[in-house]
Coordinates of C-alpha atoms and ligand atoms in Angstrom, one line a residue:
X1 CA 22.2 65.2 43.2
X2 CA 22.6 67.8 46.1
X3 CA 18.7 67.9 46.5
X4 CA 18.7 64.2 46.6
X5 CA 21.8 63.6 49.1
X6 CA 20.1 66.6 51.2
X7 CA 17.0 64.7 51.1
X8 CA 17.9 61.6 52.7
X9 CA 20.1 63.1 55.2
X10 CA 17.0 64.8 56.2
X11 CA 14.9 61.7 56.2
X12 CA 17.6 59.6 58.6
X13 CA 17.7 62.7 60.6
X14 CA 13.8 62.7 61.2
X15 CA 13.5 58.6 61.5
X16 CA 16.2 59.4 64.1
X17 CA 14.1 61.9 65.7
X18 CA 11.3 59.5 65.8
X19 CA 13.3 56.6 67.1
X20 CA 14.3 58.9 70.1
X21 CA 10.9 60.2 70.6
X22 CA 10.0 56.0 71.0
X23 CA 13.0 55.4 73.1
X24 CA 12.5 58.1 74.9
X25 CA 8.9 57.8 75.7
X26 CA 10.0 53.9 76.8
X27 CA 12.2 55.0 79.2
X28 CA 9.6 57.3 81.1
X29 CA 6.9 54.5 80.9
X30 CA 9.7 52.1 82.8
X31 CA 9.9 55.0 85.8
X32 CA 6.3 55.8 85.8
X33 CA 5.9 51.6 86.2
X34 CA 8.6 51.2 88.7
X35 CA 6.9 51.1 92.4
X36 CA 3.9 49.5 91.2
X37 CA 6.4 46.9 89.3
X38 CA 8.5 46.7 93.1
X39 CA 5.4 46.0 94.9
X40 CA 4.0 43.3 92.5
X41 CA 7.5 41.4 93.0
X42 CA 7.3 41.6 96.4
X43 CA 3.3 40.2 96.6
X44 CA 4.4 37.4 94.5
X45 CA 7.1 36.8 96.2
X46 CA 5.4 36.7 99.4
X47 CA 2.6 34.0 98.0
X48 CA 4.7 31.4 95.9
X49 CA 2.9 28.9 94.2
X50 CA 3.9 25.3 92.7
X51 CA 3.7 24.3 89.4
X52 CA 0.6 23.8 87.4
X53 CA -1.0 25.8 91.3
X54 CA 0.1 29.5 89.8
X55 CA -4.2 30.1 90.5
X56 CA -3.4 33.4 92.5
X57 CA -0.5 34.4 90.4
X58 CA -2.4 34.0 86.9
X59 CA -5.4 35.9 88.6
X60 CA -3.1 38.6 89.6
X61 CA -1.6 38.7 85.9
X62 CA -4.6 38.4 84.0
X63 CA -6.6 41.2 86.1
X64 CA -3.6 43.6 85.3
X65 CA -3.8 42.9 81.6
X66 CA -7.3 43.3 81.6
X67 CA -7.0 46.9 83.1
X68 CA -4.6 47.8 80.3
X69 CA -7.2 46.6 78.2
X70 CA -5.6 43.7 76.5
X71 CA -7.0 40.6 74.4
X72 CA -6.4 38.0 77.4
X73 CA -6.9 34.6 77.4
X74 CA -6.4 32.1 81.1
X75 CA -7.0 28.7 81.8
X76 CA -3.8 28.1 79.3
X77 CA -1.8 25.2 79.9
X78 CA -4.0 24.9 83.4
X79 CA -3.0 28.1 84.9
X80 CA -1.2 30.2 81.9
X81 CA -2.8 33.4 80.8
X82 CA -1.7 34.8 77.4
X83 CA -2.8 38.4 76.5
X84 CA -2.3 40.3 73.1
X85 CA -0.8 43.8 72.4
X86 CA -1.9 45.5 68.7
X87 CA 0.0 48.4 67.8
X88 CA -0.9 51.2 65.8
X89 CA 0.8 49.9 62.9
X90 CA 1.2 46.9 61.0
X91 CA 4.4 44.4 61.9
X92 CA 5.1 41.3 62.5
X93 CA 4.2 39.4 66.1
X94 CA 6.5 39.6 68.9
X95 CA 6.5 36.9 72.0
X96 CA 7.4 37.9 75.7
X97 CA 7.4 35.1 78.0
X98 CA 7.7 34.7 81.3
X99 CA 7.4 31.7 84.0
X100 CA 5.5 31.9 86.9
X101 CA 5.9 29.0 89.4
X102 CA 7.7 28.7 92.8
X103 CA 10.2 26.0 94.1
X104 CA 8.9 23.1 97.3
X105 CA 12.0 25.1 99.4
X106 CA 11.6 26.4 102.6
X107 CA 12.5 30.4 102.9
X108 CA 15.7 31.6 105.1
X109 CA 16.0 35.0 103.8
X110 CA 14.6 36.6 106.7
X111 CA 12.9 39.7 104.0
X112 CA 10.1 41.2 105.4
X113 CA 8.2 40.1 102.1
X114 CA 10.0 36.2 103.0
X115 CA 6.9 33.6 102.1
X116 CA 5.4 31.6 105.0
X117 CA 3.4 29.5 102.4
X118 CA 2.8 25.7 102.4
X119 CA 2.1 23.5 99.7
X120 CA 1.9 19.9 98.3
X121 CA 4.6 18.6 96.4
X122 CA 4.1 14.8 95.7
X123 CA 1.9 14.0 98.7
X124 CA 4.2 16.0 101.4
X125 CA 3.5 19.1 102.7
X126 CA 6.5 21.3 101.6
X127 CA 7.5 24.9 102.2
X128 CA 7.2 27.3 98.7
X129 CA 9.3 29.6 97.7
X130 CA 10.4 31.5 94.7
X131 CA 13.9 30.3 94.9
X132 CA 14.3 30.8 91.3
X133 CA 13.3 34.3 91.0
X134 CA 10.4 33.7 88.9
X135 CA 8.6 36.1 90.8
X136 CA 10.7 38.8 89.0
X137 CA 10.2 37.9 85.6
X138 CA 6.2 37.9 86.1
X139 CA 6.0 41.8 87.4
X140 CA 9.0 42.3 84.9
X141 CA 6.3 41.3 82.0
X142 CA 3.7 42.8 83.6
X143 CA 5.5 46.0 83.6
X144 CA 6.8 45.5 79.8
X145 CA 2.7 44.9 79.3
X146 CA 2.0 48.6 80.7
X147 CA 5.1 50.4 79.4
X148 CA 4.4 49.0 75.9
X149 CA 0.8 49.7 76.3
X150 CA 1.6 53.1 76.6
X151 CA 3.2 53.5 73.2
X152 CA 0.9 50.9 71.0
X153 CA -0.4 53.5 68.2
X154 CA 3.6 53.8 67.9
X155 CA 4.7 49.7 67.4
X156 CA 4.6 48.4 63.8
X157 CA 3.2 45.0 64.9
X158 CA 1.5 42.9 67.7
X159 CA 3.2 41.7 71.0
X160 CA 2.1 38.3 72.4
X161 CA 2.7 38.1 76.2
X162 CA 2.8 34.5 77.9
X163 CA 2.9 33.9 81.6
X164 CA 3.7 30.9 81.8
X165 CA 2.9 27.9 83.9
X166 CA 5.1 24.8 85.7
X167 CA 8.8 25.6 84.2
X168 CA 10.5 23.7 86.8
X169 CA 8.5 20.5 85.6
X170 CA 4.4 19.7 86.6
X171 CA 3.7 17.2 89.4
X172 CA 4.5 13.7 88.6
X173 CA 1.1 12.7 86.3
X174 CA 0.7 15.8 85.1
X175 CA 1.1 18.4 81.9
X176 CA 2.6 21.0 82.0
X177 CA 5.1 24.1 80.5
X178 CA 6.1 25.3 77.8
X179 CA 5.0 22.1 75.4
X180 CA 2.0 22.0 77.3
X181 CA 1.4 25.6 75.9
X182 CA 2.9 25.0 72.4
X183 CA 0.2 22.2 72.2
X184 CA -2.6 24.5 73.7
X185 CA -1.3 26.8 70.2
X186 CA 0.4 29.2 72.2
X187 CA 2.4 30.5 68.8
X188 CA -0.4 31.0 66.8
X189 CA -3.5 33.5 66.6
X190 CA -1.6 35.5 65.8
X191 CA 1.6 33.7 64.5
X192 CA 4.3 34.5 66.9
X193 CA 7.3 35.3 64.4
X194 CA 9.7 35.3 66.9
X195 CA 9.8 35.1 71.4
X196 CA 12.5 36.6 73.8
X197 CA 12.5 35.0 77.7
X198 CA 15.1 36.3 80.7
X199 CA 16.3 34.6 83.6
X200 CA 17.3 36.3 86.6
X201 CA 20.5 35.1 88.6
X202 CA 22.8 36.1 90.9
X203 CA 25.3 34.2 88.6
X204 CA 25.9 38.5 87.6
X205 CA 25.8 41.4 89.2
X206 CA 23.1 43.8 89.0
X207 CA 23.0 46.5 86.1
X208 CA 24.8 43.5 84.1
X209 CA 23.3 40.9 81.0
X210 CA 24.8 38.0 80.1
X211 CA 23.6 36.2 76.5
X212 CA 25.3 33.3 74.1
X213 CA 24.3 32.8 70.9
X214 CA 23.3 29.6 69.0
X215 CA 23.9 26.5 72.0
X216 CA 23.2 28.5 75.4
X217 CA 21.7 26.4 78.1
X218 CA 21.8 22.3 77.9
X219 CA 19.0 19.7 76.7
X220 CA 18.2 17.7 79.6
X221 CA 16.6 14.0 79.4
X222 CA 16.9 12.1 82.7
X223 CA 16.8 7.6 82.0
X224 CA 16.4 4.8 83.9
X225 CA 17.9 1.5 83.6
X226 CA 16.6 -1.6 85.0
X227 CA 18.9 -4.6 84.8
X228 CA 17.6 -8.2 85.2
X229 CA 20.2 -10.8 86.0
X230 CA 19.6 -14.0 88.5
X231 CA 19.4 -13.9 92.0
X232 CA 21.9 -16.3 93.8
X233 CA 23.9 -17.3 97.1
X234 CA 26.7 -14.6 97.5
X235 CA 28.9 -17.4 98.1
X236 CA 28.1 -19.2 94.7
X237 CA 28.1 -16.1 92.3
X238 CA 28.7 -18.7 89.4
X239 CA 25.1 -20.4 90.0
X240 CA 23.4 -16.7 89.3
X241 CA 24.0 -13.8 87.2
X242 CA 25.0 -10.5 89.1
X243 CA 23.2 -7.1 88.1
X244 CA 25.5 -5.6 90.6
X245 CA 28.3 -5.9 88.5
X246 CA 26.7 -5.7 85.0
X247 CA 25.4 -2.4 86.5
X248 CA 28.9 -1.5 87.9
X249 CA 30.2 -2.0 83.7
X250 CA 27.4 -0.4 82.1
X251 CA 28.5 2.7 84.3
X252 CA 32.2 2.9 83.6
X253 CA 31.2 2.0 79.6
X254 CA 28.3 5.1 79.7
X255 CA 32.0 7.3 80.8
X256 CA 33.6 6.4 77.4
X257 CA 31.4 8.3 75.3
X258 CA 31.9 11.4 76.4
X259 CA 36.0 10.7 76.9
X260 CA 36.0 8.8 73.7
X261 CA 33.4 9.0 71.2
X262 CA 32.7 12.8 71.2
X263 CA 34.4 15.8 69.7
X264 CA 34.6 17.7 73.1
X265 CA 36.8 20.2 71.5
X266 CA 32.9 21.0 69.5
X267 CA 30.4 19.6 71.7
X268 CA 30.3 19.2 75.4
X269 CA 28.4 16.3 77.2
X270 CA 27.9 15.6 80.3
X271 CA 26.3 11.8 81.7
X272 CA 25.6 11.2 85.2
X273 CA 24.4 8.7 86.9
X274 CA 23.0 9.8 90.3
X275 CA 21.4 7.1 91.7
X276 CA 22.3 3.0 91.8
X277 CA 19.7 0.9 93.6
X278 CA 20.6 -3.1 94.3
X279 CA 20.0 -5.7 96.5
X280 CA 19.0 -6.1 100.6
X281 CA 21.7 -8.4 102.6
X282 CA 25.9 -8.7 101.9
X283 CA 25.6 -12.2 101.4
X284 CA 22.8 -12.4 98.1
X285 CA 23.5 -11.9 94.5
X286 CA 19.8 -9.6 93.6
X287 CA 17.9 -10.0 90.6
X288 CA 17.5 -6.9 89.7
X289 CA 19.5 -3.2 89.8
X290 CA 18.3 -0.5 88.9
X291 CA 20.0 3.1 87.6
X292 CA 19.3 7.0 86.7
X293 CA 20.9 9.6 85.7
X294 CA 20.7 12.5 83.7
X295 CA 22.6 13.6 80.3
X296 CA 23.0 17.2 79.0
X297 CA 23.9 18.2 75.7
X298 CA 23.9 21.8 73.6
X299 CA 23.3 20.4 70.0
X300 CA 20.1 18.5 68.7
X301 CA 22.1 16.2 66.7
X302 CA 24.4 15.3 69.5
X303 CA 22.3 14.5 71.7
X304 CA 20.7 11.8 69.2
X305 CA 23.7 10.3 69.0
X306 CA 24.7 10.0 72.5
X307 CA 21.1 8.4 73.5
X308 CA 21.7 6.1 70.8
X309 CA 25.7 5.1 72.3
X310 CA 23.6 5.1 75.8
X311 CA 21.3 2.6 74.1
X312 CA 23.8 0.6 72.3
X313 CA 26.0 0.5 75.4
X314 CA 23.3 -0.8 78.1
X315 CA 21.9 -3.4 76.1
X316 CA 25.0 -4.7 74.8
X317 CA 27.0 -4.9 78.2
X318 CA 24.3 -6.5 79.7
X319 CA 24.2 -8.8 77.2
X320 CA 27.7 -9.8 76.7
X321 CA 27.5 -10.9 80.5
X322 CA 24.4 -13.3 80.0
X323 CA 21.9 -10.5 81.4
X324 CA 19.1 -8.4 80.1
X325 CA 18.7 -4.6 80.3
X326 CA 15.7 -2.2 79.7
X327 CA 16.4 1.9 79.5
X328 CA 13.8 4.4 79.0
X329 CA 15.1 8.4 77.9
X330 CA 12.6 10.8 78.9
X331 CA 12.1 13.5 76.2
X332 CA 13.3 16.3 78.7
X333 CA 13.9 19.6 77.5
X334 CA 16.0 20.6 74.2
X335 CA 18.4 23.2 73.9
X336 CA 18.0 26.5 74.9
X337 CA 19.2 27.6 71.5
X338 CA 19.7 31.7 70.8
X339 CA 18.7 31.7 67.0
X340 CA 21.9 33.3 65.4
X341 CA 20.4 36.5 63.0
X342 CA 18.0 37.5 65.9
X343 CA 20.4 37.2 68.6
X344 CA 22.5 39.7 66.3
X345 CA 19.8 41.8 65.8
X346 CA 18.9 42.5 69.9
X347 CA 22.0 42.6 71.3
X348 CA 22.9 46.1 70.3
X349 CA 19.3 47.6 71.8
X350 CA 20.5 45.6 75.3
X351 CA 24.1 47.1 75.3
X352 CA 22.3 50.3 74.2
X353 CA 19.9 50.2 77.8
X354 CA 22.8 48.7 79.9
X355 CA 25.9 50.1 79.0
X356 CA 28.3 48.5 75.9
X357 CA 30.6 46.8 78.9
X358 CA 27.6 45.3 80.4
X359 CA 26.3 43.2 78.4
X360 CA 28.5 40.0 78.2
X361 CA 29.0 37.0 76.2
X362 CA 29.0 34.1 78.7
X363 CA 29.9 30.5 78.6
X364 CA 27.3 27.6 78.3
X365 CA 25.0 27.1 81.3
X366 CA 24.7 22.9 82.0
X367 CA 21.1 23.8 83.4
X368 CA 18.2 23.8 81.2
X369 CA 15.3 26.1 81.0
X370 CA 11.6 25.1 79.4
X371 CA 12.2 28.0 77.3
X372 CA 13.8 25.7 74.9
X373 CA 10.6 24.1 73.5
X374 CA 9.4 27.7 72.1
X375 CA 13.0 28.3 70.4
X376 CA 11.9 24.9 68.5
X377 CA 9.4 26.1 67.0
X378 CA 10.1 30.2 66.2
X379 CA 13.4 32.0 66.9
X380 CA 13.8 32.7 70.0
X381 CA 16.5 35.0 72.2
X382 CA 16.7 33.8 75.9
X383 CA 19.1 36.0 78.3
X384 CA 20.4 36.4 82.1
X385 CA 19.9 39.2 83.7
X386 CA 21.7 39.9 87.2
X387 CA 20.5 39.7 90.3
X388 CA 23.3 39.9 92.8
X389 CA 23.7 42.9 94.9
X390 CA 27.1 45.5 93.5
X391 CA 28.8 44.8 97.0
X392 CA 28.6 41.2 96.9
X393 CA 31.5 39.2 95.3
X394 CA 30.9 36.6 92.5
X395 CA 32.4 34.1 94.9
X396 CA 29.8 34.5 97.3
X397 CA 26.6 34.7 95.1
X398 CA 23.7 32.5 95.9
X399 CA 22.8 29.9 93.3
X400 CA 18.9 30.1 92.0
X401 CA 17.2 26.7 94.2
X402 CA 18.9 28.4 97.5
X403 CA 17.1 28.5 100.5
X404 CA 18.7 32.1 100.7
X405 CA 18.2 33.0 96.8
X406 CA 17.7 36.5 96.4
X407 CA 17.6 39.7 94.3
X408 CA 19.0 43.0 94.5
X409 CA 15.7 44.9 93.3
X410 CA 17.3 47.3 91.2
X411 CA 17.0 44.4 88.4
X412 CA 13.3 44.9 88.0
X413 CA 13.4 48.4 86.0
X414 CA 16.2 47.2 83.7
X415 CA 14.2 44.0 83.4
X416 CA 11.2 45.8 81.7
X417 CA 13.5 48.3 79.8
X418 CA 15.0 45.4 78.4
X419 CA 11.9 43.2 77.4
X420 CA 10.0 46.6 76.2
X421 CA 13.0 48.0 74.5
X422 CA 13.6 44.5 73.1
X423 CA 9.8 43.8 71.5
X424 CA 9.8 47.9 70.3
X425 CA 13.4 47.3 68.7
X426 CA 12.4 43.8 66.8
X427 CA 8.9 44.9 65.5
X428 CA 10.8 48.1 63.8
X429 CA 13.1 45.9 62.5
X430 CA 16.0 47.8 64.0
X431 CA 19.7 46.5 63.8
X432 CA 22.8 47.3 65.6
X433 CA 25.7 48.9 64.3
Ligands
ZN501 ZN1 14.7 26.9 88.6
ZN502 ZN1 14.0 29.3 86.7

């Protein structure tokens, strides 16, 4: 009985010793990687590139994968490049993605790295910038990609990494993102058994990780309405029928479901509509009006319901006041949805890197994030790290989109810590406490 107990003392004591050895050996590999990881950022950051156009940035990504002598594949999803870690052992897959394009926004950070680039967005010439930090999350995977190189004959399993193309949505006519990728068969060859994205933000401050489990970040569909009614004298409103005003009641009516037909003590919803277009001159009735607007949601089945009260609402209004009404729901993004058991399962290696205080439930983001298409298919963990600089106050932090977006760079090692701890942590099947 002693013999035995003594026995499997001695066998946690050596898988601990062996976990540390791992660990350890991670942590120096995310040093050893840190200027080179600094520099990419900064080269990246300094030639942006618009969605479905990430040519330079997936030739950048895909010649430092090659060098660590990865499987890589481009051309994926137009300008994606996905390359393929085996370990030494056998394990399950394990996804790391990252996105890669830039924002049409116009620099004012004054860095010496600030981008000067131009592009086309829509048949204007814009500025580009990477006003959503993307920049960060490609040399924080290309970093992950080397430390975890380092260690393969150590990692029970295979690690799938996905730069990404067009998160912020390809040019009007175009494919793009995430689904584009999933179609492309991103998650299989090898099966991905389960994928793990971060977002930087200023929203927290550097050294910090904010996560949510199950509904994180909202599903986003924008609509249009177009309402036909019969154009008339202004003065002889009877002789027509006003879209104006059928418009102005499908809008008010559209507010009702969220104040009255949803549990918002469960499920928050938000509908907007951001733009009403109608008529030329004060004194005639139009034929037409049109609306748009955007709805977010955090649940799957919540958000069929509420396109089906949007649905039910326009075309009945418009009916009930002698008019007709078409609306068309784009298919947007879904929710950004943190599968429970694997959310459990990573959080303890983040609050492990970063300190137990630092890593921080959060509430629900009403932005969405592409990200969401993967957690359809395989679990998925998706997480903010921060971005704003320690002496500057949450009041004052610059939102991702800004003109002046930026981030404190001390977010890039604990970036590739995290992912490579992460990936290391899942394909040992390690648990918290
Ligand atoms: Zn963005
Ligand atoms: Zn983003």
């Amino acid at each position: 009985m002693q013999h035995f107990t003594l026995a499997i003392i001695l066998g946690i004591v050596q898988a601990s010793i062996l976990a540390d050895t791992l660990d350890t050996k991670i942590a120096i590999a995310v040093k050893a990687v840190n200027e080179d990881v600094i520099n990419w950022r900064r080269d990246i950051h300094q030639h942006p590139e618009l969605s479905n156009r990430e040519f330079r940035t997936s030739a950048l990504v895909s010649e430092h994968l090659l060098s660590l002598g990865l499987e890589v594949e481009t051309g994926v999803a137009h300008t994606g490049v996905v390359a393929i870690l085996r370990g030494g052992k056998p394990g399950p897959v394990i996804a790391l993605r990252a996105d890669m394009d830039a924002l049409p926004v116009v620099e004012k950070t004054g860095l010496p790295y600030a981008s000067e680039m131009k592009g086309q967005y829509q048949g204007i010439e814009v500025g580009v910038m990477h006003a959503c930090g993307h920049d960060n999350h490609v040399a924080i995977l290309m970093g992950a990609a080397q430390v975890l190189t380092s260690v393969k004959d150590e990692l029970p399993g295979t690690v799938k990494f996905i730069f990404q193309p067009a998160e912020e949505g390809p040019p009007m006519g175009e494919n793009g993102g995430a689904k584009m990728m999933i179609e492309e068969d991103v998650l299989s060859n090898p099966k991905v058994d389960a994928i793990i994205g971060l977002h930087i933000a200023q929203l927290s401050r550097v050294g910090t990780v904010l996560y949510r489990p199950l509904g994180f970040m909202a599903s986003a569909q924008s609509f249009d309405i177009e309402i036909t009614g019969s154009q008339t004298h202004g003065a002889q409103p009877w002789s027509g029928i006003d879209p104006i005003v059928v418009g102005t009641q499908i809008i008010n009516s559209l507010q009702t479901i969220v104040s009255r037909q949803i549990d918002i003590t469960k499920h928050p919803v938000v509908i907007t509509i951001g733009r009403f277009e109608a008529g030329v001159r004060h004194n005639i009735v139009p034929g037409k009006a049109l609306l748009s607007g955007t709805i977010r949601t955090f649940d799957a089945e919540v958000r069929t319901q509420v396109h089906d009260k949007i649905r039910r609402i326009v075309q009945q209004v418009a009916e009930s006041q002698g008019a007709t009404a078409t609306i068309y729901i784009d298919s947007g993004a879904p929710v950004t949805y943190n599968d429970l058991a694997l959310t459990t399962q990573l959080v303890p290696t983040l609050k492990e890197i970063y300190g137990e205080d630092q890593v921080m439930l959060t509430d629900r983001v009403g932005l969405a994030e592409d990200f969401s298409f993967f957690q359809e298919r395989v679990p998925g963990f998706f997480f903010f790290i921060g971005g704003r600089p320690r002496d500057i106050p949450a009041s004052e932090a610059i939102p991702n989109h800004s003109p002046f977006f930026y981030v404190d760079e001390g977010a890039l090692p604990l970036g590739v810590h995290g992912m490579s701890r992460l990936a290391a942590d899942y394909l040992r099947g390690r648990k918290g406490e």
